[in-house]
C-alpha cells in the first residue's frame, strides 16, 4: 500500500518507519528544507547547532526508547545521574536535589522526597503524600477523570498548600507543557508523576550526544528510504482534495521556485502536521463533521527557546536544571550534557522561556535582555562581579504554535488516529494516546497510525502522480467499523 504523509516531524517519520516495517511504501512530504518538525535543529555560520527546544528523553518513554533500539542507535543517548535539580531563588547560585537511590519504584522516589529538606518541610512532605499517593493507587482511570481540573485546583482539593506548588510544580508544569499550574490540566502532571514514581528509572533523563537532526531524524530517514519509502523536502501541502463523498483523492503539493503544483495520489493519506495547520487545511465537507469540529478545542502553545554562548564556564552540572524563576522553566549547559557540544572552557546554555504568550511577539533583543536578567539571579557569582561573563553570541528560536496547550477539558477534543474518512488518518502528539504532547507521544501516535492503516480495509491500487485531479486514480474504499483505543494502547 502506498501512503502519503504530510509532515516530517517525529510523528510523521515514526509513522513512515512502522509502515515500511509492515511492507507498505510511505511518501513523506515536508514543507521545509529539513526534517524534524518540533525537534529540528540548524547549524549557524560558525558550525554550531541551535535547536527548536531543549529535548530530554525519560526512562518512562518506552516507545521512543524502543525506536532507538530498532534503529540501533541506543548508544546515542547519554544517560545522566538519576536526580532532579532545582534552583533555589531564595539562595542565589545554590541548588536543591532529589536524588533517586538504586531501589525499586516507588521506594526510590519516596526516599528522594524524604531526603530533600531544602524545598520541603516535613509538614509539606506529608501534604504532598496525602495528595499524590491516592492518585498513584487509584489508577489511570482516576487520573484521566482529573482533566476537569487545573493542576492548581486539584492540589487545593487534596489540601496541598500553595507553597508546595510554588516550590516544585511550577517548574514541572512549564517543562511539560510550557504553561503554569493554574492553566495546565491536572491529567498532564498526574500522568507524568505516575510514570516517574511507578517505574524505577521513569524519571531518569538522557540527552542526545548531538543534534536531533543528525543523531535521530537522519537515521529514521535512512531507515525509511532503504526500505523503499521516500522523503520529499520543500513540498508543502496546499490542499487536501476529496471526492463528493469526502474520501481523499490526493494531496495537492505547492510547487516552489516557479515549479507547478502537482497532485500526489496514494492508497491512504496521513496528516502528521500540528493541529493548527491541519485545521486550516480541512476540506469544506469535513468541516461539518463533529469529529473534525472538535479540533477547534485544540491549539498549539507558544514556546521560545534560547541558546547562549559565554566566554567561560557558568556551571559544571551535567543535568537538566529546573529553574524556579518566573520565566525560565528549564535549562541545561549543553557544553556539559551533550558530547558534540562539549567545551571544557565555555558554557552554552539552552533555555526554555515559558509561559511565552506575552513574549512571542517581542523582539529577540527584548527576549535576550529579560533572559540575561534572570541569569544574573541564577549565576550571581558570574554576573555580579567586576568582570562579568561575556555573551559571545545567541540564537532565539520562536515556535508560535508548538505542542497542543493542555488546559482542562482538552482531552475530549483529542481525536483518534482513525477518522470518519476511510482513507485519511491522523498522527501527532495531540491525537489520543497516553503520553500527551511530548516526543514519546509523537512516536507512539505514529506507531498507532501505522497500525491502523495496516489493519484497515483499504485495498492497494495503482497510484500515480499528475498535475491535476483528472489524472488521479479512483479508489473503492470501505468504511472502517471501529477505532483504535489509543488512550490505553
XYZ file of C-alpha atoms in Angstrom:
489
model
C 0.000 0.000 0.000
C 1.235 3.476 -0.854
C 0.721 6.046 1.906
C 1.172 9.828 1.582
C 2.193 11.502 4.861
C 2.136 15.293 5.277
C 4.719 16.302 7.870
C 8.225 15.003 8.645
C 8.341 15.532 12.381
C 8.730 12.618 14.791
C 5.096 11.574 14.305
C 5.334 11.501 10.502
C 8.733 9.823 10.408
C 7.718 7.242 13.009
C 4.534 6.503 11.078
C 6.588 6.021 7.901
C 9.091 3.799 9.704
C 6.434 1.443 11.028
C 4.631 1.413 7.687
C 7.799 0.189 5.983
C 8.115 -2.485 8.677
C 4.629 -3.657 7.669
C 5.572 -3.786 3.987
C 3.972 -0.524 2.868
C 5.516 2.350 0.893
C 5.292 5.762 2.563
C 5.925 9.081 0.822
C 6.653 11.743 3.437
C 6.085 15.372 2.448
C 7.802 18.177 4.341
C 7.197 21.867 3.694
C 10.640 22.932 4.929
C 14.099 22.006 3.695
C 14.811 19.751 6.691
C 13.043 17.081 8.689
C 12.394 17.079 12.419
C 9.382 19.324 12.970
C 9.404 20.380 16.620
C 12.802 18.718 17.172
C 14.509 20.380 14.188
C 17.966 21.953 14.514
C 20.163 24.153 12.351
C 23.840 24.986 12.043
C 24.891 28.619 12.242
C 27.751 30.275 10.342
C 30.239 29.048 12.971
C 29.122 25.442 12.618
C 27.338 25.432 15.978
C 23.930 23.802 16.342
C 20.848 25.589 17.635
C 17.558 23.828 18.224
C 13.808 24.346 18.421
C 13.734 23.119 22.009
C 15.526 21.507 24.906
C 14.990 17.829 24.101
C 15.226 15.420 27.032
C 14.445 11.699 27.000
C 12.992 9.926 30.040
C 13.172 6.338 31.194
C 9.354 6.375 31.168
C 9.344 6.753 27.360
C 9.073 3.085 26.246
C 8.112 3.737 22.636
C 10.864 6.188 21.814
C 13.428 4.011 23.607
C 12.234 1.041 21.565
C 12.618 3.174 18.436
C 16.252 3.896 19.334
C 16.768 0.166 19.788
C 15.188 -0.697 16.444
C 17.365 1.900 14.712
C 20.427 0.538 16.534
C 21.318 3.970 17.910
C 20.820 3.365 21.646
C 24.408 4.453 22.297
C 23.484 7.988 21.223
C 21.510 8.525 24.434
C 23.689 9.955 27.199
C 22.009 8.896 30.436
C 22.513 11.164 33.413
C 22.609 10.554 37.139
C 19.102 9.778 38.426
C 18.327 13.077 40.089
C 16.192 16.179 39.708
C 17.860 19.506 40.434
C 16.069 22.768 41.244
C 17.452 26.271 41.558
C 16.891 27.935 44.911
C 15.955 31.560 44.196
C 15.997 32.364 47.925
C 19.655 31.266 47.931
C 21.043 32.521 44.592
C 23.581 30.234 42.998
C 22.543 27.162 45.022
C 20.594 24.044 44.116
C 18.247 21.592 45.752
C 18.357 17.940 44.677
C 16.028 14.977 44.667
C 18.442 12.038 44.355
C 16.850 8.683 43.493
C 18.675 5.732 45.122
C 19.070 2.339 43.451
C 15.848 0.916 44.866
C 12.662 -0.418 43.252
C 9.848 2.033 42.497
C 8.115 3.713 44.195
C 10.538 3.427 47.121
C 13.336 5.236 45.265
C 11.018 8.211 44.671
C 9.801 8.197 48.268
C 13.385 8.215 49.570
C 14.297 11.021 47.149
C 11.468 13.152 48.531
C 12.149 12.313 52.186
C 15.855 13.144 51.847
C 15.180 16.612 50.452
C 14.987 19.174 53.239
C 15.795 22.285 51.214
C 12.478 22.698 49.419
C 10.023 20.701 51.523
C 9.409 20.693 55.248
C 8.146 17.510 56.886
C 4.680 19.020 57.001
C 4.821 19.753 53.274
C 6.055 16.229 52.567
C 3.017 14.867 54.366
C 0.783 17.199 52.356
C 2.363 16.011 49.143
C 1.988 12.364 50.116
C -1.641 12.921 51.072
C -2.371 14.262 47.589
C -0.185 12.074 45.383
C -0.427 8.626 46.971
C -4.165 8.204 46.327
C -3.669 9.308 42.707
C -0.937 6.702 42.291
C -3.104 3.970 43.828
C -6.406 4.734 42.101
C -5.085 4.056 38.613
C -5.037 5.761 35.237
C -8.840 5.996 35.047
C -8.816 8.275 38.090
C -6.043 10.322 36.512
C -7.970 10.738 33.261
C -11.013 11.957 35.196
C -8.975 14.854 36.635
C -8.972 16.591 33.248
C -11.800 18.806 34.506
C -9.412 20.497 36.942
C -6.317 22.595 36.530
C -3.415 21.153 38.480
C -3.643 24.057 40.944
C -7.317 23.269 41.540
C -6.562 19.580 42.007
C -3.782 20.329 44.522
C -6.092 22.553 46.543
C -8.710 19.796 46.603
C -6.064 17.495 48.095
C -5.142 20.041 50.754
C -1.709 20.769 49.285
C -0.502 24.271 50.056
C 0.427 26.981 47.590
C 3.991 26.834 48.925
C 4.457 23.258 47.690
C 3.030 24.254 44.329
C 5.439 27.168 44.064
C 8.428 25.112 45.159
C 8.072 22.141 42.824
C 5.197 22.169 40.400
C 5.568 25.490 38.584
C 8.842 24.310 37.074
C 7.412 20.844 36.357
C 4.292 22.273 34.720
C 6.228 24.610 32.466
C 8.680 21.885 31.474
C 5.823 19.569 30.437
C 3.534 21.984 28.577
C 5.112 25.462 28.834
C 2.257 26.852 30.968
C 1.690 27.375 34.703
C -0.117 25.003 37.122
C -3.213 27.219 37.192
C -3.580 26.694 33.417
C -2.444 23.122 32.845
C -4.833 20.177 33.168
C -4.237 18.003 36.216
C -4.153 14.950 33.944
C -0.800 16.065 32.485
C 1.100 16.312 35.771
C -0.531 13.238 37.288
C 0.165 11.110 34.211
C 3.827 12.133 34.349
C 4.070 11.627 38.098
C 2.567 8.136 37.837
C 5.157 7.177 35.240
C 8.015 8.747 37.177
C 7.085 7.196 40.524
C 5.881 3.773 39.389
C 8.874 2.904 37.205
C 12.321 2.596 38.744
C 14.018 4.667 36.050
C 10.927 6.552 34.933
C 12.296 9.984 35.827
C 15.883 9.289 34.809
C 16.924 11.605 31.973
C 19.097 11.344 28.891
C 20.344 13.816 26.308
C 21.298 13.056 22.734
C 25.025 13.093 22.026
C 24.488 15.574 19.176
C 21.814 17.405 17.242
C 18.369 15.766 16.860
C 18.640 16.086 13.088
C 21.825 14.074 12.724
C 21.512 11.702 15.656
C 17.800 10.769 15.481
C 15.976 12.119 12.434
C 18.587 11.200 9.817
C 18.707 7.553 10.968
C 14.921 7.477 10.598
C 15.193 8.891 7.075
C 17.877 6.360 6.147
C 15.788 3.505 7.565
C 12.681 4.577 5.635
C 14.395 5.177 2.299
C 16.423 1.949 2.500
C 13.123 0.069 2.604
C 11.516 1.787 -0.360
C 9.997 4.829 1.327
C 10.544 8.384 0.174
C 11.117 11.760 1.870
C 10.334 14.888 -0.139
C 11.578 18.172 1.275
C 10.314 21.599 0.168
C 6.949 20.005 -0.593
C 4.271 21.979 1.265
C 0.735 20.643 1.271
C -1.525 23.141 -0.471
C -4.841 21.317 -0.419
C -6.448 18.034 0.595
C -8.583 17.100 -2.397
C -11.651 14.909 -1.974
C -14.459 13.375 -3.982
C -18.163 14.063 -3.409
C -18.352 11.560 -0.545
C -15.398 13.140 1.263
C -12.789 10.473 0.540
C -9.335 11.831 -0.248
C -8.387 11.735 -3.912
C -4.960 13.300 -3.495
C -2.638 15.734 -1.749
C -2.089 18.843 -3.871
C 1.531 19.907 -3.367
C 2.549 23.507 -3.884
C 5.287 23.941 -6.445
C 8.185 26.120 -5.324
C 10.655 28.243 -7.278
C 8.451 28.544 -10.317
C 7.521 24.860 -10.460
C 3.893 23.850 -10.998
C 1.666 22.428 -8.315
C 1.257 18.674 -8.571
C -1.119 16.073 -7.194
C 0.232 13.142 -5.178
C -2.141 10.190 -5.057
C -1.921 7.175 -2.810
C -3.965 4.410 -1.227
C -4.042 6.115 2.180
C -3.272 9.613 3.439
C -1.958 10.869 6.776
C -1.758 14.317 8.291
C 1.258 14.378 10.594
C 1.130 18.166 10.759
C 0.488 20.008 14.036
C -3.175 20.539 14.791
C -3.199 24.255 13.912
C -2.238 23.965 10.208
C -4.456 20.886 9.891
C -7.499 22.922 10.932
C -6.763 25.402 8.141
C -6.442 22.571 5.606
C -9.733 20.812 6.345
C -11.890 20.403 3.207
C -15.283 22.129 3.362
C -17.202 18.859 3.582
C -15.149 17.697 6.578
C -15.735 20.942 8.463
C -19.353 19.883 9.006
C -18.337 16.644 10.742
C -18.323 16.547 14.552
C -15.034 14.612 14.562
C -13.188 17.483 12.862
C -15.175 20.265 14.560
C -13.752 19.123 17.903
C -10.279 20.076 16.693
C -11.276 23.694 17.306
C -10.829 22.960 21.013
C -7.107 22.337 20.498
C -4.415 24.876 19.764
C -0.649 24.973 19.982
C 1.125 26.700 22.836
C 3.803 29.328 22.050
C 7.362 28.400 23.019
C 10.645 30.305 22.954
C 13.978 28.503 23.065
C 17.296 30.270 23.539
C 20.915 29.212 23.100
C 23.565 31.453 24.628
C 27.332 31.030 24.296
C 29.518 32.543 27.058
C 33.234 33.129 27.361
C 33.556 30.984 30.500
C 32.052 28.097 32.409
C 28.950 29.076 34.374
C 28.307 25.616 35.816
C 29.767 22.112 35.713
C 26.416 20.394 36.311
C 25.745 17.697 33.730
C 21.962 17.518 34.036
C 18.674 19.243 33.252
C 18.043 22.067 35.697
C 14.614 23.225 36.829
C 14.516 26.967 37.261
C 12.046 28.394 39.715
C 12.274 31.849 38.156
C 9.164 33.476 36.735
C 10.185 32.998 33.085
C 12.853 30.343 32.697
C 11.297 26.906 33.156
C 14.155 24.520 32.428
C 17.693 24.858 31.138
C 20.911 22.937 30.697
C 24.524 23.716 30.000
C 24.828 21.801 26.737
C 28.608 22.066 26.870
C 28.315 19.578 29.760
C 25.343 17.441 28.758
C 25.948 16.862 25.033
C 29.100 15.194 23.690
C 29.112 17.048 20.350
C 28.587 20.432 22.041
C 31.206 19.779 24.733
C 33.570 22.578 25.711
C 35.670 22.435 28.901
C 36.218 26.192 28.979
C 32.949 27.789 27.884
C 29.245 27.328 28.537
C 26.450 27.085 26.038
C 23.201 27.428 27.911
C 19.991 26.229 26.323
C 16.898 27.651 27.993
C 13.139 27.490 27.600
C 11.285 30.737 28.225
C 7.760 29.988 29.415
C 4.986 30.948 29.526
C 5.801 32.656 26.242
C 2.421 34.123 25.258
C 3.437 37.660 26.315
C 6.877 37.383 24.711
C 6.402 35.589 21.409
C 5.738 38.854 19.549
C 8.611 40.759 21.156
C 11.984 41.292 19.527
C 14.892 38.913 20.019
C 16.782 41.662 21.801
C 13.984 42.174 24.331
C 13.814 38.425 24.940
C 17.586 38.274 25.371
C 17.636 41.102 27.909
C 14.942 39.606 30.133
C 16.730 36.240 29.945
C 20.053 37.761 30.976
C 18.335 39.480 33.882
C 17.067 36.081 35.069
C 20.507 34.524 34.596
C 22.021 37.153 36.876
C 19.843 35.734 39.641
C 20.760 32.136 38.824
C 24.520 32.758 38.478
C 25.270 35.778 40.707
C 28.976 34.997 41.045
C 29.454 35.172 37.269
C 27.335 38.227 36.526
C 27.637 40.299 39.666
C 31.403 40.811 39.712
C 33.674 43.405 38.141
C 34.477 41.039 35.286
C 31.072 39.530 34.406
C 30.641 36.677 31.987
C 30.594 37.866 28.391
C 27.910 36.729 25.969
C 29.653 35.683 22.762
C 26.556 35.013 20.630
C 22.990 33.801 20.916
C 20.044 32.389 18.993
C 16.347 32.813 19.742
C 14.004 30.240 18.199
C 10.312 31.103 18.372
C 7.611 28.493 17.846
C 4.281 30.341 17.834
C 2.355 27.043 17.920
C 4.135 24.093 19.496
C 2.514 21.076 21.212
C -1.183 21.472 21.990
C -1.989 23.563 25.048
C -3.225 21.000 27.576
C -5.738 23.044 29.543
C -8.624 21.432 31.499
C -11.211 19.786 29.280
C -8.927 19.291 26.273
C -8.968 15.505 26.470
C -12.456 15.415 24.938
C -11.177 17.216 21.838
C -8.237 14.920 21.122
C -9.012 12.747 18.087
C -8.273 9.102 17.392
C -5.750 8.245 14.696
C -8.580 6.901 12.517
C -11.055 9.448 11.169
C -14.558 9.229 9.627
C -12.793 9.436 6.251
C -11.818 5.814 5.468
C -8.564 6.638 3.682
C -7.453 9.555 5.894
C -5.586 9.194 9.198
C -4.013 11.470 11.804
C -0.630 11.327 13.544
C 0.729 13.747 16.108
C 1.087 14.056 19.863
C -2.247 15.902 20.013
C -4.048 12.703 18.920
C -5.338 10.401 21.628
C -2.565 8.435 23.324
C -1.472 8.315 26.921
C 1.760 10.310 26.630
C 0.129 13.645 25.763
C 2.135 16.359 23.992
C 5.689 15.007 24.020
C 8.294 13.289 21.864
C 7.076 9.993 23.283
C 3.508 10.928 22.372
C 4.542 11.812 18.826
C 6.352 8.492 18.306
C 3.509 6.474 19.826
C 0.941 8.289 17.689
C 2.922 7.491 14.545
C 3.102 3.830 15.523
C -0.650 3.704 16.248
C -1.404 5.355 12.910
C 0.722 2.816 11.035
C -1.072 0.011 12.869
C -4.478 1.477 11.993
C -3.564 1.753 8.306
C -2.239 -1.810 8.222
C -5.412 -3.097 9.879
C -7.744 -1.119 7.627
C -9.924 -2.450 4.821
C -8.161 -0.300 2.250
C -7.074 -2.114 -0.887
C -3.789 -1.313 -2.546
C -4.254 0.071 -6.036
C -2.009 1.572 -8.686
C -1.045 5.097 -7.568
C 0.133 7.811 -9.887
C 1.137 11.444 -9.751
C -0.429 14.055 -12.013
C -0.724 17.782 -12.366
C -4.494 17.742 -11.938
C -7.144 15.665 -10.230
C -8.320 14.418 -13.631
C -5.368 12.023 -13.795
C -5.754 10.594 -10.302
C -6.892 7.012 -9.955
C -10.160 6.321 -8.144
C -10.151 4.020 -5.129
C -13.040 1.897 -3.877
C -12.875 2.250 -0.092
C -14.879 0.684 2.698
C -15.753 2.479 5.938
C -13.806 1.337 8.974
C -16.058 -0.154 11.661
C -14.021 0.605 14.770
C -11.384 2.968 16.105
C -8.178 2.112 17.935
C -8.453 2.747 21.654
C -5.238 4.755 21.587
C -5.575 6.169 25.065
C -4.803 2.774 26.594
C -2.540 1.384 23.863
